[in-house]
Coordinates of C-alpha atoms in Angstrom, one line a residue:
Chain A
M8 CA 23.1 12.5 37.9
K9 CA 24.0 12.6 34.3
H10 CA 21.7 10.9 31.8
F11 CA 23.6 9.5 28.9
D12 CA 20.4 8.6 27.1
D13 CA 20.0 12.3 26.4
Q14 CA 23.0 12.2 24.2
D15 CA 23.4 11.0 20.8
P16 CA 25.3 7.7 21.1
I17 CA 27.3 8.5 18.0
E18 CA 28.3 11.8 19.5
L19 CA 29.3 10.0 22.7
L20 CA 31.4 7.6 20.7
R21 CA 33.0 10.4 18.8
A22 CA 33.9 12.2 22.0
L23 CA 35.4 9.1 23.5
W24 CA 37.3 8.4 20.3
S25 CA 38.8 11.8 20.2
R26 CA 40.2 11.2 23.7
V27 CA 42.1 8.2 22.6
E28 CA 45.6 9.3 22.1
P29 CA 47.3 7.8 19.1
P30 CA 50.0 5.4 20.4
T31 CA 53.5 5.4 19.1
P32 CA 54.3 2.4 17.0
D33 CA 56.3 0.7 19.8
E34 CA 53.4 1.1 22.2
V35 CA 50.7 -0.5 20.1
A36 CA 51.2 -4.0 21.4
T37 CA 52.1 -3.1 25.0
D38 CA 49.9 -0.1 26.0
D39 CA 47.1 -1.7 28.0
R40 CA 45.3 1.6 28.3
H41 CA 44.9 2.1 24.6
Q42 CA 44.2 -1.6 24.1
A43 CA 41.4 -1.4 26.6
A44 CA 40.0 1.7 25.0
L45 CA 40.0 0.1 21.6
E46 CA 38.4 -3.0 22.9
W47 CA 35.7 -1.0 24.6
L48 CA 35.0 0.9 21.4
D49 CA 35.0 -2.3 19.3
S50 CA 32.6 -4.0 21.7
A51 CA 30.3 -0.9 21.7
L52 CA 30.3 -0.8 17.9
D53 CA 29.7 -4.6 17.8
A54 CA 26.8 -4.3 20.2
S55 CA 25.4 -1.5 18.1
A56 CA 25.6 -3.6 15.0
Q57 CA 24.1 -6.7 16.7
E58 CA 21.3 -4.9 18.4
P59 CA 19.9 -2.5 15.9
G60 CA 19.3 1.0 16.9
N61 CA 21.1 2.5 19.7
A62 CA 22.2 -0.4 21.8
A63 CA 25.2 1.6 22.9
Q64 CA 22.8 4.0 24.6
K65 CA 21.9 3.0 28.1
L66 CA 18.5 4.1 29.2
D67 CA 17.8 5.2 32.7
P68 CA 15.0 3.4 34.6
S69 CA 12.5 6.1 34.2
T70 CA 12.9 6.2 30.4
T71 CA 12.8 2.4 30.3
A72 CA 9.6 2.4 32.4
T73 CA 8.1 5.1 30.2
I74 CA 8.8 3.2 27.0
A75 CA 7.5 0.0 28.5
W76 CA 4.2 1.6 29.5
V77 CA 3.7 3.2 26.1
R78 CA 4.5 -0.1 24.4
S79 CA 2.1 -2.0 26.6
A80 CA -0.7 0.5 26.1
W81 CA -0.1 0.6 22.4
S82 CA 0.0 -3.2 22.0
Q83 CA -3.2 -3.5 24.1
A84 CA -5.1 -0.9 22.0
Q85 CA -8.3 -2.4 20.8
V86 CA -8.2 -3.3 17.2
P87 CA -11.4 -2.6 15.4
A88 CA -13.1 -5.4 13.5
M89 CA -11.2 -6.5 10.4
P90 CA -12.7 -5.1 7.2
S91 CA -13.7 -7.8 4.8
P92 CA -11.0 -8.3 2.1
P93 CA -12.0 -7.2 -1.3
V94 CA -13.7 -10.1 -3.0
A95 CA -12.2 -11.7 -6.1
R96 CA -9.5 -9.3 -6.5
V97 CA -8.0 -9.9 -9.9
P98 CA -4.4 -8.9 -10.7
R99 CA -3.9 -6.1 -13.1
F100 CA -2.2 -8.2 -15.8
V101 CA -5.1 -10.6 -15.7
L102 CA -7.5 -7.7 -16.1
V103 CA -5.6 -6.4 -19.1
H104 CA -5.6 -9.8 -20.7
R105 CA -9.2 -10.2 -19.9
H106 CA -10.0 -6.9 -21.7
L107 CA -7.9 -7.9 -24.7
A108 CA -9.7 -11.3 -24.8
A109 CA -13.1 -9.7 -24.6
A110 CA -12.2 -7.2 -27.4
A111 CA -10.9 -10.1 -29.6
A112 CA -14.0 -12.1 -28.9
A113 CA -16.3 -9.2 -29.8
L114 CA -14.4 -8.6 -33.0
L115 CA -14.6 -12.3 -33.9
I116 CA -18.3 -12.4 -33.3
A117 CA -18.9 -9.3 -35.3
G118 CA -16.9 -10.6 -38.2
L119 CA -18.7 -13.9 -38.2
A120 CA -22.1 -12.2 -38.0
F121 CA -21.1 -10.0 -40.9
T122 CA -19.8 -12.9 -43.0
L123 CA -22.8 -15.2 -42.3
A124 CA -25.6 -12.7 -42.5
P125 CA -26.3 -12.9 -46.3
L126 CA -26.4 -16.7 -46.3
P127 CA -29.8 -18.3 -45.7
S128 CA -30.2 -20.3 -42.7
P129 CA -31.4 -23.8 -43.2
K130 CA -34.3 -23.0 -41.0
A131 CA -35.3 -19.9 -42.9
D132 CA -38.8 -19.6 -44.5
P133 CA -38.4 -20.9 -48.1
T134 CA -41.0 -18.6 -49.4
L135 CA -38.8 -15.6 -48.6
I136 CA -35.9 -17.0 -50.6
A137 CA -35.6 -16.7 -54.3
Q138 CA -36.2 -20.1 -55.8
A139 CA -34.3 -21.4 -58.7
P140 CA -36.5 -22.8 -61.5
E141 CA -37.2 -26.4 -61.2
S142 CA -35.9 -27.2 -64.7
P143 CA -34.2 -25.3 -67.5
T144 CA -37.3 -25.7 -69.7
A145 CA -39.2 -23.5 -67.4
L146 CA -37.2 -20.6 -68.6
V147 CA -39.0 -18.3 -70.9
P148 CA -37.2 -18.2 -74.2
I149 CA -36.1 -14.8 -75.3
P150 CA -37.1 -14.3 -78.9
A151 CA -34.4 -13.4 -81.2
S152 CA -36.4 -10.4 -82.4
I153 CA -39.3 -8.6 -80.8
P154 CA -42.3 -8.6 -83.1
A155 CA -43.7 -5.2 -83.7
R156 CA -46.8 -4.0 -85.5
I157 CA -48.3 -0.7 -86.3
V158 CA -51.5 0.0 -84.5
P159 CA -53.6 3.1 -84.8
A160 CA -52.2 4.5 -81.6
G161 CA -48.7 4.0 -82.5
L162 CA -46.2 1.1 -82.5
E163 CA -46.9 -2.0 -80.5
L164 CA -44.1 -4.2 -79.3
T165 CA -44.9 -7.7 -78.2
S166 CA -42.9 -9.9 -76.0
G167 CA -44.8 -12.9 -74.8
P168 CA -47.8 -11.8 -72.8
V169 CA -46.4 -8.3 -72.6
R170 CA -47.3 -5.6 -75.0
L171 CA -45.7 -2.2 -75.2
T172 CA -47.5 0.5 -77.2
L173 CA -45.5 3.5 -78.1
L174 CA -47.9 6.4 -78.4
A175 CA -46.1 8.5 -80.9
Q176 CA -47.2 9.9 -84.1
L177 CA -45.6 7.8 -86.7
T178 CA -44.0 9.2 -89.7
P179 CA -43.4 7.3 -92.9
T180 CA -39.7 7.1 -92.0
T181 CA -40.3 5.1 -88.8
K182 CA -38.8 1.7 -88.9
T183 CA -40.0 -1.4 -87.3
Q184 CA -37.9 -4.2 -86.0
D185 CA -38.6 -7.6 -87.5
Chain B
M26 CA 13.8 -5.7 23.2
P27 CA 10.2 -6.4 22.1
Q28 CA 9.8 -8.9 19.4
P29 CA 7.1 -7.7 17.0
Y30 CA 5.0 -10.2 15.2
S31 CA 7.0 -11.3 12.3
P32 CA 6.0 -14.5 10.4
S33 CA 8.7 -16.2 8.6
P34 CA 9.8 -14.7 5.3
P35 CA 8.7 -17.8 3.3
L36 CA 5.2 -17.2 4.5
W37 CA 5.2 -13.7 3.3
R38 CA 6.7 -14.7 0.0
R39 CA 4.0 -17.4 -0.4
L40 CA 1.2 -15.0 0.5
A41 CA 2.6 -12.3 -1.8
L42 CA 2.7 -14.7 -4.8
A43 CA -0.7 -16.1 -4.1
I44 CA -2.3 -12.6 -3.7
E45 CA -0.6 -11.5 -6.9
S46 CA -2.2 -14.4 -8.8
G47 CA -5.6 -13.5 -7.4
D48 CA -6.0 -16.2 -4.7
A49 CA -8.9 -15.0 -2.6
D50 CA -8.0 -17.4 0.3
A51 CA -4.5 -16.1 0.5
L52 CA -5.8 -12.5 0.6
G53 CA -8.1 -13.4 3.4
E54 CA -5.3 -15.1 5.4
W55 CA -3.0 -12.1 4.7
Y56 CA -5.8 -9.7 6.0
Q57 CA -6.1 -11.7 9.2
L58 CA -2.4 -11.6 9.8
E59 CA -1.8 -8.0 8.9
W60 CA -4.8 -6.1 10.0
P61 CA -3.9 -5.7 13.7
A62 CA -0.3 -4.8 12.9
V63 CA -1.2 -2.3 10.3
F64 CA -3.9 -0.7 12.5
R65 CA -1.5 -0.3 15.4
L66 CA 1.1 1.2 13.2
C67 CA -1.5 3.7 11.9
L68 CA -2.6 4.4 15.5
G69 CA 1.0 5.1 16.5
L70 CA 1.7 7.3 13.6
L71 CA -1.5 9.3 13.6
A72 CA -2.3 9.2 17.3
D73 CA -6.0 9.1 16.6
H74 CA -8.1 6.0 16.8
A75 CA -10.7 7.0 14.2
K76 CA -8.2 8.3 11.7
A77 CA -6.1 5.2 12.3
E78 CA -9.0 2.9 11.4
D79 CA -9.6 4.7 8.1
A80 CA -5.9 4.9 7.3
A81 CA -5.4 1.2 8.1
Q82 CA -8.2 0.2 5.7
D83 CA -6.6 2.3 2.9
A84 CA -3.2 0.9 3.8
M85 CA -4.4 -2.7 3.5
L86 CA -5.7 -2.0 0.0
R87 CA -2.5 -0.2 -0.9
I88 CA -0.2 -2.9 0.4
S89 CA -2.2 -5.6 -1.3
D90 CA -2.0 -3.7 -4.6
K91 CA 1.7 -3.1 -4.2
I92 CA 2.7 -6.5 -2.9
A93 CA 3.9 -7.6 -6.3
S94 CA 6.6 -4.9 -6.0
W95 CA 7.9 -6.1 -2.7
D96 CA 11.5 -7.3 -3.1
P97 CA 11.8 -10.4 -0.8
V98 CA 15.4 -9.4 -0.2
R99 CA 14.1 -6.7 2.0
P100 CA 12.3 -7.6 5.3
Y101 CA 8.6 -7.6 4.7
A102 CA 7.9 -5.7 7.9
A103 CA 10.2 -2.9 6.9
W104 CA 8.7 -2.7 3.4
R105 CA 5.1 -2.7 4.8
T106 CA 6.0 -0.1 7.4
T107 CA 7.4 2.2 4.6
V108 CA 4.1 1.9 2.7
V109 CA 2.0 2.6 5.8
L110 CA 4.3 5.5 6.8
N111 CA 3.9 7.2 3.5
L112 CA 0.1 6.8 3.6
C113 CA -0.1 8.2 7.1
R114 CA 2.1 11.2 6.0
D115 CA -0.4 11.8 3.2
V116 CA -3.3 11.7 5.7
L117 CA -1.5 14.2 7.9
R118 CA -0.6 16.4 5.0
R119 CA -4.2 16.5 3.7
Q120 CA -5.5 17.4 7.2
S121 CA -2.7 19.8 7.9
T122 CA -4.9 22.6 9.1
R123 CA -6.8 20.3 11.4
R124 CA -3.6 18.7 12.5
D125 CA -2.1 22.0 13.5
K126 CA -5.1 22.7 15.8
E127 CA -4.9 19.2 17.2
T128 CA -1.2 19.4 17.7
A129 CA -1.6 22.6 19.6
A130 CA -4.3 21.0 21.7
A131 CA -2.1 17.9 22.2
G132 CA 0.7 20.0 23.4
Q133 CA -1.5 20.9 26.3
F134 CA -2.2 17.3 27.1
Q135 CA -1.8 16.6 30.7
L136 CA -2.1 13.4 32.5
T137 CA -3.7 13.5 35.9
R138 CA -3.6 9.8 36.4
L139 CA -2.2 6.9 34.5
P140 CA -4.9 4.3 33.7
D141 CA -4.2 0.8 34.8
L142 CA -3.5 -1.3 31.8
A143 CA -4.7 -4.5 33.5
I144 CA -8.2 -3.2 34.3
E145 CA -10.6 -3.9 31.5
A146 CA -12.9 -1.0 32.5
E147 CA -10.1 1.5 31.9
R148 CA -9.7 0.6 28.3
A149 CA -11.2 3.8 27.1
E150 CA -8.9 5.8 29.3
V151 CA -5.9 3.9 28.1
R152 CA -6.9 4.7 24.5
D153 CA -7.2 8.4 25.3
A154 CA -3.9 8.3 27.1
I155 CA -2.1 6.7 24.3
Q156 CA -3.6 9.1 21.8
G157 CA -2.6 12.1 24.1
V158 CA 0.8 10.8 24.8
L159 CA 1.7 10.1 21.2
G160 CA 0.0 13.2 20.1
S161 CA 2.3 15.3 22.3
L162 CA 5.2 14.4 20.0
S163 CA 5.9 16.1 16.8
D164 CA 5.2 14.1 13.6
R165 CA 8.9 13.2 13.1
E166 CA 9.5 12.4 16.7
R167 CA 6.4 10.2 16.7
E168 CA 7.5 8.4 13.6
A169 CA 10.9 7.7 15.0
F170 CA 9.5 6.6 18.4
V171 CA 6.8 4.3 16.9
L172 CA 9.0 2.7 14.4
R173 CA 12.0 2.2 16.6
D174 CA 10.6 1.7 20.1
L175 CA 7.2 0.3 19.4
E176 CA 7.7 -1.6 16.1
A177 CA 11.3 -2.5 17.1
L178 CA 12.6 -1.8 13.7
P179 CA 16.4 -1.5 13.4
T180 CA 17.5 2.2 13.4
E181 CA 18.8 1.8 9.8
E182 CA 15.4 0.6 8.7
V183 CA 13.7 3.5 10.5
A184 CA 16.1 5.9 8.8
R185 CA 15.4 4.3 5.4
A186 CA 11.6 4.4 5.9
M187 CA 11.7 8.0 7.1
G188 CA 14.2 9.0 4.4
I189 CA 16.6 10.6 6.9
H190 CA 20.0 9.8 8.3
A191 CA 20.3 7.3 11.1
A192 CA 21.9 9.9 13.4
T193 CA 18.9 12.0 12.9
V194 CA 16.7 9.1 13.9
R195 CA 18.6 8.8 17.1
T196 CA 18.3 12.5 17.8
L197 CA 14.5 12.4 17.2
L198 CA 14.3 9.3 19.4
T199 CA 16.1 10.9 22.2
L200 CA 13.8 14.0 22.0
A201 CA 10.7 11.8 21.9
R202 CA 11.8 9.7 24.8
R203 CA 12.6 12.7 26.9
R204 CA 9.3 14.3 26.2
L205 CA 7.4 11.1 27.0
R206 CA 9.4 10.6 30.1
G207 CA 8.5 14.0 31.3
L208 CA 4.8 13.3 30.7
L209 CA 4.6 9.8 32.1
A210 CA 7.3 9.2 34.6
P211 CA 5.7 11.2 37.4
H212 CA 2.8 8.8 37.2
L213 CA 4.6 5.6 36.9
P214 CA 4.8 3.6 40.1
G215 CA 8.3 3.1 41.5
V216 CA 10.0 5.6 39.2
E217 CA 12.0 8.3 40.7
V218 CA 11.8 11.6 38.8
D219 CA 15.1 13.5 39.0
G220 CA 14.3 16.5 36.9
G221 CA 15.2 14.9 33.6
A222 CA 11.9 15.8 32.2
A223 CA 11.6 18.1 29.3

């Protein structure tokens, strides 16, 4: 018994096609043998197109039973417990945008901190902040000239409560500022 | 012809869009739908239960990562099968040395008795048998057989997934069927064996 399922269906069709004798033009419409062969080939090709794969290939019962058993065993194979899907998977483009947003936020915060750092906070300790004089009269007037007098140790310059004594040996050419 | 589980294309499109936008519920729904199919595909392609489980987990992650690249014009099942097939090929390639030993061992696989699929207690034997039977095929024969006869993908899609010509798929399929028939037919009830075994 010949098993056609052992042959490549394309090869089978090719072999059958080669056996079809080309009809002469006047035989095309009348030759039943060629017409039947062409119809058979057309139907075989149609079946092949409709039923994907090798529908033109007829399987013998033992092959059919074999495939059926494997298919049944395979479909009944115990499927292990489903793994839990990854939680909160975030698409890549969202991740990229998130990173960009985080970087921009960090930059903004750093900029703000840098800008605002020298400014005193309203809640800051007032004793740590330089205070402006309460009134312009509180300013110490700067004398137009610093009084100086010659003392035994040298020259003494006076500016308010501050006295500066220059301990140098004075010569007669030393000038004092009036 | 078996009809593999195949939800309607709009469902896949909806799930793909939702997963892409980070919808955790959609991801969970997709996992429930896909896990059994992806595991069975890995089991068929790897012929090993433990490896199939690991590969299926990797495949689920890979598919969910790549789902944005799925072109809805192409059937979802075919696209998913291609992704899983490539992953399983990577697994086999990484374990090539081990695989060679296993293939050699699998070539010696002999069935003394076909376990009854209807008996719950024989589940473990069925699992061993399916591993042994599929493991007796070469990698390419197994790919063709699993995708065409078990997954019921069209031959053209199988060829596209495997990256070979459709005629080659048919040849591989014929070889695989012949080998399996030789292995199983003597044990199948009501099947006459007429020397067609490989």
